[in-house]
């Protein structure tokens, strides 16, 4: 087992990883920006190293500084968390070149599955259904010609996109050129790759993802699905598991497809295969996230399996000690992302409690919410035996939570879980703006 791991991230995910390491008897190193000098992860870690200025480019995206920090403190491995460098094959390769274990898949696998065009082609080869679309486009004129074949509405999507970046919805031919150019420019700026393709835009679908764990000895399991359909501007807001519309038949088929996809990619460690689920039960592969997901805790709640600890064990060449038959998913879990809508000092903080209620966060009294990084303050997670009980528990926890000093989306989360659409489980990827506009029913 590793004796020391460097955590190349910040905020709640850095806290999550540090706590897992402490429970496993592993020393931790926190790297931090100048803006995060007094943050909770820095306080919790055994060692701490400043890697740059306040911006992400100067610090958490500074590959050379992070590698130098790992070498300086003799860390045997780096856990990238999610965001920042977690899906950067160049960084994973740099770790490998410096004899540092990257806790995630191999750089070649990350490269191939991170390229949406390649991933789509691979899925077609192995018979996993994909959304109708094109290969990488040469220019706008090719896009216009192929768009007529696919039909409107459609999506312009970056091959290297993620987090809602490099994606544009196109309703007509007249909108296509501008959407093509803006999506390409956005992807080039965010990911250094401006290549795009077209994909049929499916209405009233759900975004459902399957959690995979795979070791280096050919063992692979699926820990069930998460429904991530409730989104604003392509960003997830609330996730739950199991999906309220999932049947045993569809779950079985989707889990089999996810395992098939991961095996075809020679995938190891934790990963997520993402699908669109249509009202008629048909589903389509959209991408594979080659990292830990923000919403992983709800899968841990219903499966009893610590995904972060298993990421570390797998990276240390330890085989899974359970099979698919050993996994029994029980109860219902959901997660609300609590986001900041302003910056400033937290001058009063009350975190809700109770059985199977927790708030994954790096917030502490009097800490500063800075403008340089993602707006997520933390994740409120609840578990109950039934979906109805989980909803009521989440409502209670949201009502109890107090974060004063910055504006948050807590009230919007309350509107969402109190809505008739959510209670009935009758939602899709388009409905959240309507729910928030109407308020509680």
CSV table of C-alpha atoms in Angstrom, one decimal:
chain,number,residue,atom,x,y,z
A,1,UNK,CA,0.0,0.0,0.0
A,2,UNK,CA,1.1,3.6,-0.6
A,3,UNK,CA,2.6,5.3,2.4
A,4,UNK,CA,2.0,8.8,1.1
A,5,UNK,CA,-0.5,10.3,-1.4
A,6,UNK,CA,-0.5,13.8,-2.8
A,7,UNK,CA,-4.1,15.2,-3.4
A,8,UNK,CA,-4.0,17.4,-6.5
A,9,UNK,CA,-7.3,19.2,-5.8
A,10,UNK,CA,-9.1,21.5,-3.4
A,11,UNK,CA,-12.4,21.9,-1.6
A,12,UNK,CA,-14.7,19.1,-0.6
A,13,UNK,CA,-13.2,16.5,-2.8
A,14,UNK,CA,-9.8,17.1,-1.3
A,15,UNK,CA,-11.3,16.7,2.1
A,16,UNK,CA,-13.0,13.4,1.0
A,17,UNK,CA,-9.8,11.9,-0.3
A,18,UNK,CA,-7.7,13.0,2.7
A,19,UNK,CA,-10.2,11.4,5.1
A,20,UNK,CA,-10.2,8.1,3.1
A,21,UNK,CA,-6.4,8.1,3.3
A,22,UNK,CA,-6.3,8.7,7.0
A,23,UNK,CA,-8.7,5.8,7.6
A,24,UNK,CA,-6.4,3.6,5.5
A,25,UNK,CA,-3.3,4.7,7.4
A,26,UNK,CA,-1.8,6.7,4.5
A,27,UNK,CA,-0.1,10.0,4.9
A,28,UNK,CA,-1.4,12.9,2.8
A,29,UNK,CA,0.0,15.9,1.1
A,30,UNK,CA,-2.2,18.9,0.2
A,31,UNK,CA,-1.2,21.2,-2.6
A,32,UNK,CA,-2.8,24.6,-2.5
A,33,UNK,CA,-3.0,27.9,-4.3
A,34,UNK,CA,-2.4,31.2,-2.5
A,35,UNK,CA,-6.2,31.7,-2.2
A,36,UNK,CA,-6.5,28.4,-0.4
A,37,UNK,CA,-3.7,28.8,2.1
A,38,UNK,CA,-6.1,28.7,5.1
A,39,UNK,CA,-8.5,26.0,3.7
A,40,UNK,CA,-9.7,22.9,5.4
A,41,UNK,CA,-7.8,20.4,3.2
A,42,UNK,CA,-4.6,22.2,4.0
A,43,UNK,CA,-5.3,22.0,7.7
A,44,UNK,CA,-6.2,18.3,7.6
A,45,UNK,CA,-3.3,17.0,5.5
A,46,UNK,CA,-0.1,15.8,7.1
A,47,UNK,CA,2.0,18.0,4.7
A,48,UNK,CA,1.2,21.0,2.6
A,49,UNK,CA,2.9,22.7,-0.3
A,50,UNK,CA,1.9,25.9,-2.1
A,51,UNK,CA,2.0,25.3,-5.9
A,52,UNK,CA,1.1,28.8,-7.2
A,53,UNK,CA,-1.0,31.9,-7.4
A,54,UNK,CA,-4.8,32.3,-7.0
A,55,UNK,CA,-5.9,31.3,-10.5
A,56,UNK,CA,-6.3,27.6,-11.4
A,57,UNK,CA,-3.9,28.0,-14.3
A,58,UNK,CA,-1.2,29.1,-11.8
A,59,UNK,CA,-1.9,26.3,-9.3
A,60,UNK,CA,-4.3,23.4,-9.7
A,61,UNK,CA,-3.7,23.2,-13.5
A,62,UNK,CA,0.1,23.7,-13.1
A,63,UNK,CA,1.3,20.2,-14.0
A,64,UNK,CA,5.0,20.8,-13.5
A,65,UNK,CA,4.5,22.3,-10.0
A,66,UNK,CA,2.3,19.5,-8.9
A,67,UNK,CA,4.8,16.8,-10.1
A,68,UNK,CA,7.6,18.7,-8.5
A,69,UNK,CA,5.7,18.8,-5.2
A,70,UNK,CA,5.1,15.1,-5.3
A,71,UNK,CA,8.8,14.3,-6.0
A,72,UNK,CA,9.9,16.8,-3.3
A,73,UNK,CA,7.8,15.0,-0.6
A,74,UNK,CA,8.3,11.5,-1.9
A,75,UNK,CA,4.6,10.9,-2.6
A,76,UNK,CA,4.1,7.5,-4.2
A,77,UNK,CA,0.8,8.4,-5.9
A,78,UNK,CA,-1.3,11.4,-6.9
A,79,UNK,CA,-5.1,11.4,-6.5
A,80,UNK,CA,-6.6,14.1,-8.9
A,81,UNK,CA,-10.1,14.1,-7.5
A,82,UNK,CA,-12.5,15.5,-10.2
A,83,UNK,CA,-12.2,18.6,-12.4
A,84,UNK,CA,-8.8,20.3,-12.9
A,85,UNK,CA,-6.4,17.5,-14.2
A,86,UNK,CA,-8.5,14.5,-13.4
A,87,UNK,CA,-9.2,13.7,-17.0
A,88,UNK,CA,-6.0,15.0,-18.5
A,89,UNK,CA,-4.1,12.2,-20.2
A,90,UNK,CA,-1.0,14.4,-20.5
A,91,UNK,CA,-0.9,14.8,-16.7
A,92,UNK,CA,-1.4,11.1,-16.2
A,93,UNK,CA,1.4,10.3,-18.6
A,94,UNK,CA,3.6,12.9,-16.8
A,95,UNK,CA,3.0,11.0,-13.5
A,96,UNK,CA,3.8,7.7,-15.2
A,97,UNK,CA,7.1,9.2,-16.6
A,98,UNK,CA,8.1,10.3,-13.1
A,99,UNK,CA,7.3,6.9,-11.5
A,100,UNK,CA,4.4,8.4,-9.6
A,101,UNK,CA,1.1,6.4,-9.7
A,102,UNK,CA,-1.8,8.3,-11.1
A,103,UNK,CA,-4.9,7.1,-9.2
A,104,UNK,CA,-7.2,6.6,-12.2
A,105,UNK,CA,-7.0,4.8,-15.6
A,106,UNK,CA,-3.9,4.6,-17.7
A,107,UNK,CA,-3.1,7.7,-19.8
A,108,UNK,CA,-3.8,5.9,-23.1
A,109,UNK,CA,-7.2,4.7,-21.9
A,110,UNK,CA,-8.0,8.2,-20.7
A,111,UNK,CA,-6.9,9.6,-24.1
A,112,UNK,CA,-9.1,7.2,-26.1
A,113,UNK,CA,-12.2,7.5,-24.0
A,114,UNK,CA,-11.9,11.2,-23.5
A,115,UNK,CA,-12.1,11.6,-27.2
A,116,UNK,CA,-15.9,11.5,-27.8
A,117,UNK,CA,-15.5,10.7,-31.5
A,118,UNK,CA,-13.2,7.7,-30.8
A,119,UNK,CA,-15.5,6.5,-27.9
A,120,UNK,CA,-18.6,6.7,-30.2
A,121,UNK,CA,-16.8,4.7,-32.9
A,122,UNK,CA,-15.7,2.0,-30.3
A,123,UNK,CA,-19.3,1.7,-29.0
A,124,UNK,CA,-20.6,1.2,-32.5
A,125,UNK,CA,-18.0,-1.5,-33.1
A,126,UNK,CA,-19.1,-3.5,-30.0
A,127,UNK,CA,-22.8,-3.0,-30.5
A,128,UNK,CA,-23.5,-0.5,-27.7
A,129,UNK,CA,-26.2,1.9,-29.0
A,130,UNK,CA,-25.1,5.5,-29.6
A,131,UNK,CA,-27.1,8.7,-30.4
A,132,UNK,CA,-27.2,9.2,-34.2
A,133,UNK,CA,-24.5,11.6,-35.3
A,134,UNK,CA,-21.4,12.3,-37.4
A,135,UNK,CA,-17.7,11.8,-37.2
A,136,UNK,CA,-15.4,14.8,-36.6
A,137,UNK,CA,-16.3,17.6,-38.9
A,138,UNK,CA,-13.8,19.4,-41.2
A,139,UNK,CA,-15.6,22.7,-41.5
A,140,UNK,CA,-19.0,24.4,-41.4
A,141,UNK,CA,-20.0,23.4,-44.9
A,142,UNK,CA,-19.6,19.7,-44.1
A,143,UNK,CA,-21.6,20.3,-40.9
A,144,UNK,CA,-24.5,22.0,-43.0
A,145,UNK,CA,-24.6,19.0,-45.4
A,146,UNK,CA,-24.7,16.3,-42.7
A,147,UNK,CA,-27.1,18.3,-40.5
A,148,UNK,CA,-29.8,17.8,-43.1
A,149,UNK,CA,-29.4,14.1,-42.9
A,150,UNK,CA,-29.6,14.0,-39.1
A,151,UNK,CA,-32.4,16.5,-38.9
A,152,UNK,CA,-33.1,19.3,-36.5
A,153,UNK,CA,-32.9,19.9,-33.6
A,154,UNK,CA,-29.3,18.7,-33.1
A,155,UNK,CA,-26.2,19.3,-31.0
A,156,UNK,CA,-22.8,20.6,-31.9
A,157,UNK,CA,-20.5,18.9,-29.5
A,158,UNK,CA,-16.8,19.1,-28.8
A,159,UNK,CA,-14.9,15.8,-28.9
A,160,UNK,CA,-12.9,16.9,-25.9
A,161,UNK,CA,-15.8,18.6,-24.1
A,162,UNK,CA,-17.1,18.3,-20.6
A,163,UNK,CA,-19.0,20.2,-17.9
A,164,UNK,CA,-21.3,21.6,-20.5
A,165,UNK,CA,-18.5,23.4,-22.4
A,166,UNK,CA,-18.3,23.1,-26.2
A,167,UNK,CA,-22.0,22.1,-26.6
A,168,UNK,CA,-24.6,24.1,-28.5
A,169,UNK,CA,-28.2,23.2,-29.3
A,170,UNK,CA,-29.2,24.0,-32.9
A,171,UNK,CA,-32.9,24.3,-33.9
A,172,UNK,CA,-32.5,25.3,-37.5
A,173,UNK,CA,-30.0,25.5,-40.4
A,174,UNK,CA,-29.7,29.3,-39.9
A,175,UNK,CA,-28.3,28.7,-36.4
A,176,UNK,CA,-25.7,26.1,-37.3
A,177,UNK,CA,-22.8,28.2,-38.4
A,178,UNK,CA,-22.7,30.4,-35.3
A,179,UNK,CA,-23.2,27.3,-33.1
A,180,UNK,CA,-20.4,25.5,-34.8
A,181,UNK,CA,-17.9,28.4,-34.5
A,182,UNK,CA,-18.7,29.2,-30.9
A,183,UNK,CA,-18.7,25.6,-29.7
A,184,UNK,CA,-15.3,25.0,-31.4
A,185,UNK,CA,-13.8,28.2,-30.0
A,186,UNK,CA,-15.1,27.4,-26.5
A,187,UNK,CA,-13.6,23.9,-26.6
A,188,UNK,CA,-10.3,25.2,-28.0
A,189,UNK,CA,-10.1,27.6,-25.1
A,190,UNK,CA,-11.2,25.2,-22.4
A,191,UNK,CA,-9.5,21.9,-23.6
A,192,UNK,CA,-7.0,22.9,-26.3
A,193,UNK,CA,-9.0,21.0,-28.9
A,194,UNK,CA,-11.6,22.7,-31.1
A,195,UNK,CA,-12.8,19.6,-33.0
A,196,UNK,CA,-16.6,19.1,-33.0
A,197,UNK,CA,-19.2,16.7,-34.3
A,198,UNK,CA,-23.0,16.7,-34.7
A,199,UNK,CA,-25.4,14.6,-32.7
A,200,UNK,CA,-29.2,14.2,-32.8
A,201,UNK,CA,-30.8,16.2,-30.0
A,202,UNK,CA,-33.2,13.9,-28.2
A,203,UNK,CA,-36.1,15.5,-26.3
A,204,UNK,CA,-37.6,14.4,-23.0
A,205,UNK,CA,-34.7,12.0,-22.2
A,206,UNK,CA,-33.1,11.2,-18.8
A,207,UNK,CA,-29.4,11.4,-18.1
A,208,UNK,CA,-28.5,8.1,-16.4
A,209,UNK,CA,-25.0,6.9,-15.6
A,210,UNK,CA,-23.6,3.6,-14.5
A,211,UNK,CA,-20.7,3.4,-11.9
A,212,UNK,CA,-17.9,1.0,-12.8
A,213,UNK,CA,-15.1,-0.4,-10.7
A,214,UNK,CA,-12.4,-2.4,-12.5
A,215,UNK,CA,-9.1,-3.8,-11.1
A,216,UNK,CA,-5.9,-4.8,-13.0
A,217,UNK,CA,-6.7,-8.5,-12.9
A,218,UNK,CA,-9.8,-8.6,-15.2
A,219,UNK,CA,-12.4,-8.1,-12.5
A,220,UNK,CA,-15.1,-5.6,-13.1
A,221,UNK,CA,-18.4,-4.7,-11.4
A,222,UNK,CA,-21.2,-2.2,-11.9
A,223,UNK,CA,-22.6,-0.5,-8.8
A,224,UNK,CA,-25.9,0.5,-10.4
A,225,UNK,CA,-27.2,3.8,-11.8
A,226,UNK,CA,-27.5,7.4,-10.8
A,227,UNK,CA,-30.2,9.6,-12.3
A,228,UNK,CA,-28.6,13.0,-13.1
A,229,UNK,CA,-31.3,14.5,-15.3
A,230,UNK,CA,-32.0,17.6,-13.2
A,231,UNK,CA,-29.6,20.1,-14.7
A,232,UNK,CA,-29.2,23.8,-15.4
A,233,UNK,CA,-27.1,24.9,-18.3
A,234,UNK,CA,-25.7,21.3,-18.6
A,235,UNK,CA,-24.6,21.3,-15.0
A,236,UNK,CA,-26.1,18.7,-12.6
A,237,UNK,CA,-28.1,20.1,-9.7
A,238,UNK,CA,-29.6,17.0,-7.9
A,239,UNK,CA,-28.8,13.3,-8.4
A,240,UNK,CA,-30.6,10.3,-7.0
A,241,UNK,CA,-30.2,6.5,-7.0
A,242,UNK,CA,-31.9,4.4,-8.0
A,243,UNK,CA,-33.6,6.2,-10.9
A,244,UNK,CA,-37.4,6.5,-10.2
A,245,UNK,CA,-38.2,5.3,-13.7
A,246,UNK,CA,-35.7,2.4,-13.9
A,247,UNK,CA,-37.1,-1.1,-14.3
A,248,UNK,CA,-35.1,-4.3,-13.6
A,249,UNK,CA,-35.1,-5.2,-17.3
A,250,UNK,CA,-33.7,-1.8,-18.4
A,251,UNK,CA,-31.2,-1.7,-15.5
A,252,UNK,CA,-29.9,-5.2,-16.5
A,253,UNK,CA,-29.4,-4.2,-20.1
A,254,UNK,CA,-27.8,-0.8,-19.2
A,255,UNK,CA,-25.4,-2.4,-16.7
A,256,UNK,CA,-24.4,-5.0,-19.3
A,257,UNK,CA,-23.8,-2.3,-21.8
A,258,UNK,CA,-21.7,-0.3,-19.3
A,259,UNK,CA,-19.6,-3.4,-18.5
A,260,UNK,CA,-19.2,-4.1,-22.2
A,261,UNK,CA,-18.1,-0.6,-22.9
A,262,UNK,CA,-15.5,-0.5,-20.0
A,263,UNK,CA,-14.1,-3.9,-21.0
A,264,UNK,CA,-13.7,-2.8,-24.6
A,265,UNK,CA,-11.7,0.2,-23.4
A,266,UNK,CA,-9.5,-1.9,-21.2
A,267,UNK,CA,-10.6,0.3,-18.4
A,268,UNK,CA,-9.2,0.1,-14.8
A,269,UNK,CA,-10.1,2.0,-11.6
A,270,UNK,CA,-13.4,3.9,-11.1
A,271,UNK,CA,-15.3,5.2,-14.1
A,272,UNK,CA,-18.7,6.1,-15.2
A,273,UNK,CA,-20.5,5.2,-18.4
A,274,UNK,CA,-23.2,7.7,-19.3
A,275,UNK,CA,-26.4,7.1,-21.2
A,276,UNK,CA,-29.5,9.0,-22.4
A,277,UNK,CA,-32.7,7.0,-21.5
A,278,UNK,CA,-35.7,7.6,-23.7
A,279,UNK,CA,-39.3,7.4,-22.5
A,280,UNK,CA,-39.7,4.1,-24.5
A,281,UNK,CA,-36.9,2.4,-22.6
A,282,UNK,CA,-34.3,2.7,-25.4
A,283,UNK,CA,-31.0,4.1,-24.2
A,284,UNK,CA,-27.9,5.5,-25.9
A,285,UNK,CA,-24.2,5.8,-24.9
A,286,UNK,CA,-23.1,9.4,-24.7
A,287,UNK,CA,-19.6,9.3,-23.1
A,288,UNK,CA,-17.4,7.7,-20.4
A,289,UNK,CA,-16.1,9.8,-17.5
A,290,UNK,CA,-12.6,8.5,-16.7
A,291,UNK,CA,-12.5,9.7,-13.1
A,292,UNK,CA,-14.3,9.9,-9.8
A,293,UNK,CA,-17.7,11.6,-10.1
A,294,UNK,CA,-19.0,14.4,-8.0
A,295,UNK,CA,-22.1,12.3,-7.1
A,296,UNK,CA,-20.2,9.2,-6.2
A,297,UNK,CA,-21.4,9.3,-2.5
A,298,UNK,CA,-25.0,8.3,-3.3
A,299,UNK,CA,-23.7,5.1,-4.9
A,300,UNK,CA,-21.6,4.5,-1.8
A,301,UNK,CA,-24.8,4.9,0.3
A,302,UNK,CA,-26.8,2.2,-1.4
A,303,UNK,CA,-24.0,-0.2,-2.2
A,304,UNK,CA,-21.9,0.0,1.0
A,305,UNK,CA,-18.8,0.2,-1.1
A,306,UNK,CA,-16.2,3.0,-0.5
A,307,UNK,CA,-15.3,4.0,-4.1
A,308,UNK,CA,-12.4,6.3,-3.1
A,309,UNK,CA,-10.7,3.6,-1.0
A,310,UNK,CA,-11.1,1.2,-3.8
A,311,UNK,CA,-9.6,3.7,-6.3
A,312,UNK,CA,-6.5,3.7,-4.1
A,313,UNK,CA,-6.4,-0.1,-3.6
A,314,UNK,CA,-6.8,-0.7,-7.4
A,315,UNK,CA,-4.0,1.8,-8.1
A,316,UNK,CA,-1.9,-0.2,-5.7
A,317,UNK,CA,-2.5,-3.4,-7.7
A,318,UNK,CA,-4.9,-4.9,-5.1
A,319,UNK,CA,-7.7,-7.0,-6.7
A,320,UNK,CA,-11.4,-6.5,-6.0
A,321,UNK,CA,-12.4,-8.8,-3.2
A,322,UNK,CA,-16.1,-9.0,-4.3
A,323,UNK,CA,-17.9,-9.9,-7.5
A,324,UNK,CA,-21.1,-8.6,-9.1
A,325,UNK,CA,-23.1,-11.2,-7.2
A,326,UNK,CA,-21.9,-9.8,-3.9
A,327,UNK,CA,-23.3,-6.4,-4.6
A,328,UNK,CA,-26.8,-5.7,-3.1
A,329,UNK,CA,-28.1,-2.2,-3.7
A,330,UNK,CA,-30.5,-1.2,-0.9
A,331,UNK,CA,-32.6,1.9,-0.1
A,332,UNK,CA,-32.6,5.3,-1.8
A,333,UNK,CA,-30.0,8.1,-1.8
A,334,UNK,CA,-30.0,11.6,-3.2
A,335,UNK,CA,-27.6,14.5,-3.4
A,336,UNK,CA,-28.2,18.2,-3.6
A,337,UNK,CA,-25.4,20.4,-4.9
A,338,UNK,CA,-25.2,23.5,-2.8
A,339,UNK,CA,-23.7,26.3,-5.0
A,340,UNK,CA,-22.6,29.8,-4.2
A,341,UNK,CA,-24.0,32.7,-6.2
A,342,UNK,CA,-21.7,35.3,-4.7
A,343,UNK,CA,-18.3,35.5,-2.9
A,344,UNK,CA,-17.4,36.6,0.6
A,345,UNK,CA,-16.8,35.4,4.1
A,346,UNK,CA,-19.0,32.8,5.8
A,347,UNK,CA,-20.0,34.5,9.0
A,348,UNK,CA,-22.5,31.9,10.1
A,349,UNK,CA,-22.6,28.2,9.2
A,350,UNK,CA,-25.0,25.5,10.5
A,351,UNK,CA,-24.7,22.1,8.9
A,352,UNK,CA,-27.7,19.7,9.2
A,353,UNK,CA,-27.4,16.4,11.0
A,354,UNK,CA,-29.4,13.3,11.7
A,355,UNK,CA,-29.2,9.6,10.8
A,356,UNK,CA,-27.7,9.1,7.3
A,357,UNK,CA,-27.5,12.8,6.6
A,358,UNK,CA,-24.2,14.4,5.8
A,359,UNK,CA,-22.7,17.5,4.0
A,360,UNK,CA,-19.5,16.9,2.1
A,361,UNK,CA,-17.8,20.3,2.2
A,362,UNK,CA,-14.7,22.3,3.0
A,363,UNK,CA,-16.6,25.1,4.5
A,364,UNK,CA,-15.8,26.2,8.1
A,365,UNK,CA,-16.8,29.2,10.1
A,366,UNK,CA,-15.3,32.5,8.8
A,367,UNK,CA,-13.8,30.9,5.7
A,368,UNK,CA,-13.7,32.9,2.4
A,369,UNK,CA,-15.6,31.8,-0.7
A,370,UNK,CA,-13.3,33.0,-3.5
A,371,UNK,CA,-14.1,33.8,-7.1
A,372,UNK,CA,-11.4,31.7,-8.7
A,373,UNK,CA,-12.8,28.2,-8.9
A,374,UNK,CA,-16.1,26.2,-9.2
A,375,UNK,CA,-19.1,27.6,-7.3
A,376,UNK,CA,-20.0,24.4,-5.5
A,377,UNK,CA,-19.8,24.8,-1.7
A,378,UNK,CA,-20.7,21.2,-0.9
A,379,UNK,CA,-23.0,18.3,-1.4
A,380,UNK,CA,-25.9,17.5,0.9
A,381,UNK,CA,-26.5,13.7,0.9
A,382,UNK,CA,-29.2,11.7,2.5
A,383,UNK,CA,-30.1,8.0,2.6
A,384,UNK,CA,-33.4,6.3,3.5
A,385,UNK,CA,-35.2,3.0,2.9
A,386,UNK,CA,-37.6,4.5,0.4
A,387,UNK,CA,-37.6,7.4,-2.1
A,388,UNK,CA,-40.4,9.2,-0.2
A,389,UNK,CA,-38.5,9.0,3.0
A,390,UNK,CA,-35.4,10.3,1.3
A,391,UNK,CA,-37.3,13.3,-0.1
A,392,UNK,CA,-38.7,14.2,3.3
A,393,UNK,CA,-35.3,13.8,4.9
A,394,UNK,CA,-33.7,16.0,2.2
A,395,UNK,CA,-36.3,18.7,2.7
A,396,UNK,CA,-35.7,18.6,6.4
A,397,UNK,CA,-32.0,18.9,6.0
A,398,UNK,CA,-32.3,21.8,3.5
A,399,UNK,CA,-34.6,23.7,5.8
A,400,UNK,CA,-32.0,23.2,8.6
A,401,UNK,CA,-29.0,24.3,6.6
A,402,UNK,CA,-27.8,27.9,7.2
A,403,UNK,CA,-25.0,29.5,5.2
A,404,UNK,CA,-24.8,33.2,5.8
A,405,UNK,CA,-22.3,35.5,4.1
A,406,UNK,CA,-22.9,34.4,0.5
A,407,UNK,CA,-25.9,33.8,-1.6
A,408,UNK,CA,-26.7,30.2,-2.4
A,409,UNK,CA,-29.1,28.0,-4.3
A,410,UNK,CA,-30.7,26.4,-1.2
A,411,UNK,CA,-34.1,27.9,-1.8
A,412,UNK,CA,-34.0,26.6,-5.4
A,413,UNK,CA,-33.2,23.1,-4.2
A,414,UNK,CA,-36.3,23.3,-1.9
A,415,UNK,CA,-38.5,24.4,-4.7
A,416,UNK,CA,-37.2,21.4,-6.8
A,417,UNK,CA,-37.8,18.7,-4.2
A,418,UNK,CA,-41.2,20.1,-3.2
A,419,UNK,CA,-42.4,20.2,-6.9
A,420,UNK,CA,-45.0,17.7,-8.1
A,421,UNK,CA,-42.8,16.7,-11.0
A,422,UNK,CA,-40.0,15.6,-8.7
A,423,UNK,CA,-42.3,13.8,-6.2
A,424,UNK,CA,-43.8,11.8,-9.1
A,425,UNK,CA,-40.3,11.1,-10.5
A,426,UNK,CA,-41.7,12.6,-13.8
A,427,UNK,CA,-38.7,14.7,-14.9
A,428,UNK,CA,-36.2,14.9,-17.7
A,429,UNK,CA,-33.1,16.9,-18.7
A,430,UNK,CA,-35.2,19.9,-19.8
A,431,UNK,CA,-37.7,20.3,-16.9
A,432,UNK,CA,-35.7,22.0,-14.1
A,433,UNK,CA,-35.9,25.6,-15.5
A,434,UNK,CA,-39.7,25.2,-15.7
A,435,UNK,CA,-39.9,23.9,-12.1
A,436,UNK,CA,-37.8,26.8,-10.7
A,437,UNK,CA,-39.9,29.3,-12.7
A,438,UNK,CA,-43.2,27.9,-11.3
A,439,UNK,CA,-42.0,27.3,-7.7
A,440,UNK,CA,-43.6,24.9,-5.3
A,441,UNK,CA,-47.0,23.4,-6.3
